Tab-separated table of C-alpha atoms in Angstrom:
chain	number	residue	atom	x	y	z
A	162	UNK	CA	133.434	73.197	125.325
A	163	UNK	CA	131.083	75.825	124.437
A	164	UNK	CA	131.482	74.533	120.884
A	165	UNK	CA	130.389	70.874	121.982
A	166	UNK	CA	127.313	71.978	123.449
A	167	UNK	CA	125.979	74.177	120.486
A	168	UNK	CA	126.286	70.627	118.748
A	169	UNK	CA	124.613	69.082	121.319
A	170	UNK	CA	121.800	71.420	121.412
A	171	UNK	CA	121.632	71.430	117.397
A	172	UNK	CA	120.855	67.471	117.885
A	173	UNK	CA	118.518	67.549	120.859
A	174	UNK	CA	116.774	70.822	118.351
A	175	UNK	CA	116.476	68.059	115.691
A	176	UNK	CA	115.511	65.268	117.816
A	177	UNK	CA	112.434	67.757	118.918
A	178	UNK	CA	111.651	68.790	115.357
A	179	UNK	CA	111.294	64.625	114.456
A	180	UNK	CA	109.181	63.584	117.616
A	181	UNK	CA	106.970	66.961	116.411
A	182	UNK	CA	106.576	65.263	113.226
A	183	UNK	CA	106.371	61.481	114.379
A	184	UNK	CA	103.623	62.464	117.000
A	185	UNK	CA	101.895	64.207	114.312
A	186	UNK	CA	101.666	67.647	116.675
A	187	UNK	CA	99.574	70.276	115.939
A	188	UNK	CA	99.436	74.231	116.338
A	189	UNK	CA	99.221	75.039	120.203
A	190	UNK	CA	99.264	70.983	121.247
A	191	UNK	CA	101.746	71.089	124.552
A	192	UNK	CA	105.492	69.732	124.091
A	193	UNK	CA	106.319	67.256	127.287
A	194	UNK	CA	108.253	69.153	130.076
A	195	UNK	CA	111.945	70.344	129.949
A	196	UNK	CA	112.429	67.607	132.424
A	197	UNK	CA	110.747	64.668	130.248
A	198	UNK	CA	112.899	65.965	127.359
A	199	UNK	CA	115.834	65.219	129.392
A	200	UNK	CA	115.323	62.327	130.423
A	201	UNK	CA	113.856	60.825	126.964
A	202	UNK	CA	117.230	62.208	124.951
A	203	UNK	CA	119.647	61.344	128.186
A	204	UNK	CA	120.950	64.981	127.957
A	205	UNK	CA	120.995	67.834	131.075
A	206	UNK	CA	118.064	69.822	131.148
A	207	UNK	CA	120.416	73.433	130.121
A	208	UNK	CA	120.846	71.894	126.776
A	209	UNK	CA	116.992	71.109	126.412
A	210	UNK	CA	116.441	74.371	127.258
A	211	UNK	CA	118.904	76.045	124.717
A	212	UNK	CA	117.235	73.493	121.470
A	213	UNK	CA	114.223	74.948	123.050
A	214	UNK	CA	115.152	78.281	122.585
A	215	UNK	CA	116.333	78.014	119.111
A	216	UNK	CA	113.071	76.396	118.290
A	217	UNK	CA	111.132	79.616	119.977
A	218	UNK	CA	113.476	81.385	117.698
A	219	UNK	CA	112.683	79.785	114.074
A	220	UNK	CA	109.001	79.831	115.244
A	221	UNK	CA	108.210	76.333	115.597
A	222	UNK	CA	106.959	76.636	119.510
A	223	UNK	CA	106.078	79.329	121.727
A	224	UNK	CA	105.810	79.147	125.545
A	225	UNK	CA	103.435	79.929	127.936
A	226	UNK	CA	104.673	81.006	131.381
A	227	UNK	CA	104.076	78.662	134.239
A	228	UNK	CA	102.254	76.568	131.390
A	229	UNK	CA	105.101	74.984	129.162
A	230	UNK	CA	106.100	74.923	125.406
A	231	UNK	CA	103.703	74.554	122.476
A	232	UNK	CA	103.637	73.788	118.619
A	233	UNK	CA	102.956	77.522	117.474
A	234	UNK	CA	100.560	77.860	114.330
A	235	UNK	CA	102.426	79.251	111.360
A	236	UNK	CA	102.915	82.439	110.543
A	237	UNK	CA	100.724	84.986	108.117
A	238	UNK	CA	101.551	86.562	105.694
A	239	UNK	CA	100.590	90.059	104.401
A	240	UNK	CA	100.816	90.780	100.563
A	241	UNK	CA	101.881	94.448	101.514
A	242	UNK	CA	100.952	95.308	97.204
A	243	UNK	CA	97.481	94.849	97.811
A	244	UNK	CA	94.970	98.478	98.594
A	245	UNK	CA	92.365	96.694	100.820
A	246	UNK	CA	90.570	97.283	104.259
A	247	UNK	CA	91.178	94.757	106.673
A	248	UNK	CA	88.141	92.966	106.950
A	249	UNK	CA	87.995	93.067	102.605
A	250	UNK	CA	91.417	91.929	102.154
A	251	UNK	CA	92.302	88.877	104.540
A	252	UNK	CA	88.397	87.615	104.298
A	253	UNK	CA	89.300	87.051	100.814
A	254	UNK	CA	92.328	85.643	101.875
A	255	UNK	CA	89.569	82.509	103.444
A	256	UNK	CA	89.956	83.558	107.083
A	257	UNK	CA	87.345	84.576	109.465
A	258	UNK	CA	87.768	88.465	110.631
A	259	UNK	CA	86.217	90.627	113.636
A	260	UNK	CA	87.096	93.515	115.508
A	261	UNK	CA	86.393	94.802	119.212
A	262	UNK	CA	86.242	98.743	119.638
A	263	UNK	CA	88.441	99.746	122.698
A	264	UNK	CA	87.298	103.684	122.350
A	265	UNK	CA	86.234	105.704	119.773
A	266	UNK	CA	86.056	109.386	120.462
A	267	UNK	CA	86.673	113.011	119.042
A	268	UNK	CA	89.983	115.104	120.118
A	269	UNK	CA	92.086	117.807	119.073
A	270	UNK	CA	94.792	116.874	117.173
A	271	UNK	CA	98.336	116.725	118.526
A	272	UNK	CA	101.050	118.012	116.928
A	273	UNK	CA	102.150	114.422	115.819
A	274	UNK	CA	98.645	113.585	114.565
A	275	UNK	CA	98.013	116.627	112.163
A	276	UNK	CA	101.821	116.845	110.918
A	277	UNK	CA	101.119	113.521	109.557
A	278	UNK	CA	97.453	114.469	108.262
A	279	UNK	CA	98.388	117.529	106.885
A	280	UNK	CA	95.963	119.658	108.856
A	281	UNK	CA	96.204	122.184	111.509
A	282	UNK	CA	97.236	121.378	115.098
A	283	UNK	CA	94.123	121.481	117.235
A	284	UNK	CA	92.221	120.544	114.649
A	285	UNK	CA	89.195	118.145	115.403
A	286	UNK	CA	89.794	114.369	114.654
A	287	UNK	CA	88.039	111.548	115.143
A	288	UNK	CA	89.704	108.700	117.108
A	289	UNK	CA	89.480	104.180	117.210
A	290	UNK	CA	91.223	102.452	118.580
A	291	UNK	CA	90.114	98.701	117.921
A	292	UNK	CA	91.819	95.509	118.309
A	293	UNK	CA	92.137	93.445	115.092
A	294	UNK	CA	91.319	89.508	115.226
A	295	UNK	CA	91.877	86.398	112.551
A	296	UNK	CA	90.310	83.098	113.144
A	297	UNK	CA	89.030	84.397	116.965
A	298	UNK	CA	92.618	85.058	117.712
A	299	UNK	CA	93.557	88.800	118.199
A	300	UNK	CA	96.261	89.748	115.187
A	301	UNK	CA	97.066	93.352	115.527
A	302	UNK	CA	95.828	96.807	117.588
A	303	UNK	CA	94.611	99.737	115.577
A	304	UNK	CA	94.467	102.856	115.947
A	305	UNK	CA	93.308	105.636	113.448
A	306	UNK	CA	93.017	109.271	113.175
A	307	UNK	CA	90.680	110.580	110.412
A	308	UNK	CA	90.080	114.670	109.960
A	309	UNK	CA	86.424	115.284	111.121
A	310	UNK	CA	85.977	117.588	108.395
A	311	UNK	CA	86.202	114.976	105.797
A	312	UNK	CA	83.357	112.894	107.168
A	313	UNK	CA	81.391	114.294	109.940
A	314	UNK	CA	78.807	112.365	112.062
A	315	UNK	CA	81.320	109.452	111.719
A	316	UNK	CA	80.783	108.430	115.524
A	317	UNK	CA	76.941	106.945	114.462
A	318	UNK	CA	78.733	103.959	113.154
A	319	UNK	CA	79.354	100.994	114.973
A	320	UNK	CA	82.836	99.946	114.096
A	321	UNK	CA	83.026	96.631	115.584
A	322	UNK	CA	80.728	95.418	112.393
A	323	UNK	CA	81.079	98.054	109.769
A	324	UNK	CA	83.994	98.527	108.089
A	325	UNK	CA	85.304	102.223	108.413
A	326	UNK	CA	87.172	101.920	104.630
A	327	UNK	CA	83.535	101.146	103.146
A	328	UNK	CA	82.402	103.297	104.986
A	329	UNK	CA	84.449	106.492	103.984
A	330	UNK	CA	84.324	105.043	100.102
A	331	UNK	CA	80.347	104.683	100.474
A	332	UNK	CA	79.055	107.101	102.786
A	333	UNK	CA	81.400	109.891	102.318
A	334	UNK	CA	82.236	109.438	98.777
A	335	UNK	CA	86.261	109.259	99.384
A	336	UNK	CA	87.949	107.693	96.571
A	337	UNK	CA	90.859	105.921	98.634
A	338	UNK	CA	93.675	105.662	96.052
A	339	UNK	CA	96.601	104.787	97.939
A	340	UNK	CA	98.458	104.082	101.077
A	341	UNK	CA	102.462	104.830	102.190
A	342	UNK	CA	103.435	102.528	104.984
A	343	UNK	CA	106.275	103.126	107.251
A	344	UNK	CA	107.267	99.731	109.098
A	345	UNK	CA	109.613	99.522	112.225
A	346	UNK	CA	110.624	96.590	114.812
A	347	UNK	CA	109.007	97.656	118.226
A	348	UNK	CA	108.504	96.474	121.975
A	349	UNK	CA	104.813	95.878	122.942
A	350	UNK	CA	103.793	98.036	125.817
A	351	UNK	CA	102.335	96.443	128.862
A	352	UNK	CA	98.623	97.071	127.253
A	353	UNK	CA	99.401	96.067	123.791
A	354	UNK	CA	100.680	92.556	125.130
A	355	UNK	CA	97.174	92.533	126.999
A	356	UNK	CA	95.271	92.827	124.165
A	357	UNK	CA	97.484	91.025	121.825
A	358	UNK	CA	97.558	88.211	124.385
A	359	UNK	CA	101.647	88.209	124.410
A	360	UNK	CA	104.456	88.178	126.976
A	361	UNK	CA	105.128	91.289	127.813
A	362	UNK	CA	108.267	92.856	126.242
A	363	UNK	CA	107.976	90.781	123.330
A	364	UNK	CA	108.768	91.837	119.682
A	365	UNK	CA	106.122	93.352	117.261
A	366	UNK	CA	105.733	95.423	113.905
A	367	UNK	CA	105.047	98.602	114.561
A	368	UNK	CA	103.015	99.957	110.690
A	369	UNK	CA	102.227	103.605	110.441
A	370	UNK	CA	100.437	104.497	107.359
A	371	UNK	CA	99.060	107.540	105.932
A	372	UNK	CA	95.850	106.992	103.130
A	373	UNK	CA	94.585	109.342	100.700
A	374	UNK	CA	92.134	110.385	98.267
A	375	UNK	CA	93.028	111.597	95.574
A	376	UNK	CA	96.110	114.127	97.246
A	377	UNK	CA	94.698	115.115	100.581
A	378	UNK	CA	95.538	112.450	103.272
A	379	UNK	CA	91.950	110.927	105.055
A	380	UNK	CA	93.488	109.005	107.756
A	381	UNK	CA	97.033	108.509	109.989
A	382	UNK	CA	96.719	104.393	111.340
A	383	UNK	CA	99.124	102.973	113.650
A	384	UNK	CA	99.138	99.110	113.537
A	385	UNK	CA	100.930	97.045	116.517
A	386	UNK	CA	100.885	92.821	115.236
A	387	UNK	CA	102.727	90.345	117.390
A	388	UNK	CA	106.366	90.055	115.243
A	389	UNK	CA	105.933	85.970	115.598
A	390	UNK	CA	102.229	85.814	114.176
A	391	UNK	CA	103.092	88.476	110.999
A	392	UNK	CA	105.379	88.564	108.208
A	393	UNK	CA	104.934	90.385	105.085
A	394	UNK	CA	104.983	89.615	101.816
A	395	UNK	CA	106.062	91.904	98.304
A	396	UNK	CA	107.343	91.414	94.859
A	397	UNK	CA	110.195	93.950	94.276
A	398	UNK	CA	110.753	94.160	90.186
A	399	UNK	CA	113.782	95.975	88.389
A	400	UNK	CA	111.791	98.820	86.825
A	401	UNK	CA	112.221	97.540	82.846
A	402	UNK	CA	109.406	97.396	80.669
């Protein structure tokens, strides 16, 4: 039995995927109701729901609760090779890029922050928080700790329009050479689906980085992006010359 209805949910999957196609639907254009599904493929409405959910699961809808199912815009991808800021490296990608301060302030830093800058705990940092957006849509939340020491006064700038990276290169004459990236699968908190405008509990990256100049390490940056909006991208060679 249970065997009969994966293949009946496989077909009533496909028969979705065509009418997509045949209706010519676009990215975030509504599906018709669980109900209407039924009814138009003669099938009960738990087997609709279960094509449905292996849809949400390749990434071809999403749903909005209380609102219904929609065709979900693709996916973007992050060439994880490329040493860029954010607003640098995906505007020359061709999208359109802008960023919303939550809080920017200065703090001691806890015994997480400096072990992973490399300074003393208690040491004065400064730290944004900002949330992240592609195309008007928000794509990630941000939040980075940078040593005071290395570039003090840093709270004059308005980091909503100015890029901190250019900023650090330009104004404090840091010559950003690299960053190491740590990547993990994570659940967003109740605030990070807020901002990220996603059901709470839902999947996400979870990026913590670590950038330096030359050897000394200028700024710790935790990234939170929505696990069905993100995927990354790198070329993995085998080392011969």
């Amino acid at each position: 039995m249970s065997k009969y209805i994966n293949l009946l949910s496989e077909e009533v999957k496909d028969k979705i995927e065509a009418y997509i196609i045949e209706n010519d639907l676009k990215p975030y254009d509504p599906l018709p109701s669980e109900r209407k599904l039924a009814e138009a493929f003669q099938v009960n409405r738990l087997t609709v729901r279960s094509a449905l959910k292996r849809l949400r699961y390749e990434h071809h809808i999403f749903t909005r609760h209380g609102k219904g199912n929609f065709i979900a815009p693709p996916k973007i991808d992050d060439d994880t090779e490329k040493f860029s800021s954010f607003t640098d490296g995906w505007g020359a990608d061709g999208f359109k890029t802008s960023s919303r301060v939550l809080s920017f302030d200065k703090r001691e830093a806890s015994l997480s922050v400096s072990s992973h800058l490399g300074i003393t705990l208690g040491e004065p940092v400064y730290c944004l928080m900002r949330v992240r957006y592609l195309e008007d849509e928000p794509f990630l939340v941000e939040t980075s700790f940078i040593p005071e020491k290395y570039c003090p006064g840093l709270e004059r700038y308005n980091f909503a329009a100015e890029s901190l990276y250019d900023t650090l290169i330009r104004t404090y004459k840091l010559n950003l050479k690299r960053i190491d990236e740590t990547i993990t699968i994570t659940t967003l908190t109740d605030e990070e689906s807020h901002y990220l405008n996603a059901e709470e509990n839902e999947i996400g990256f979870c990026i913590k980085s670590t950038t330096y100049d030359e050897e000394k390490i200028v700024e710790y940056c935790i990234k939170i992006n929505r696990a069905d909006r993100y995927m990354m991208v790198s070329t993995l060679g085998s080392g011969e010359s």
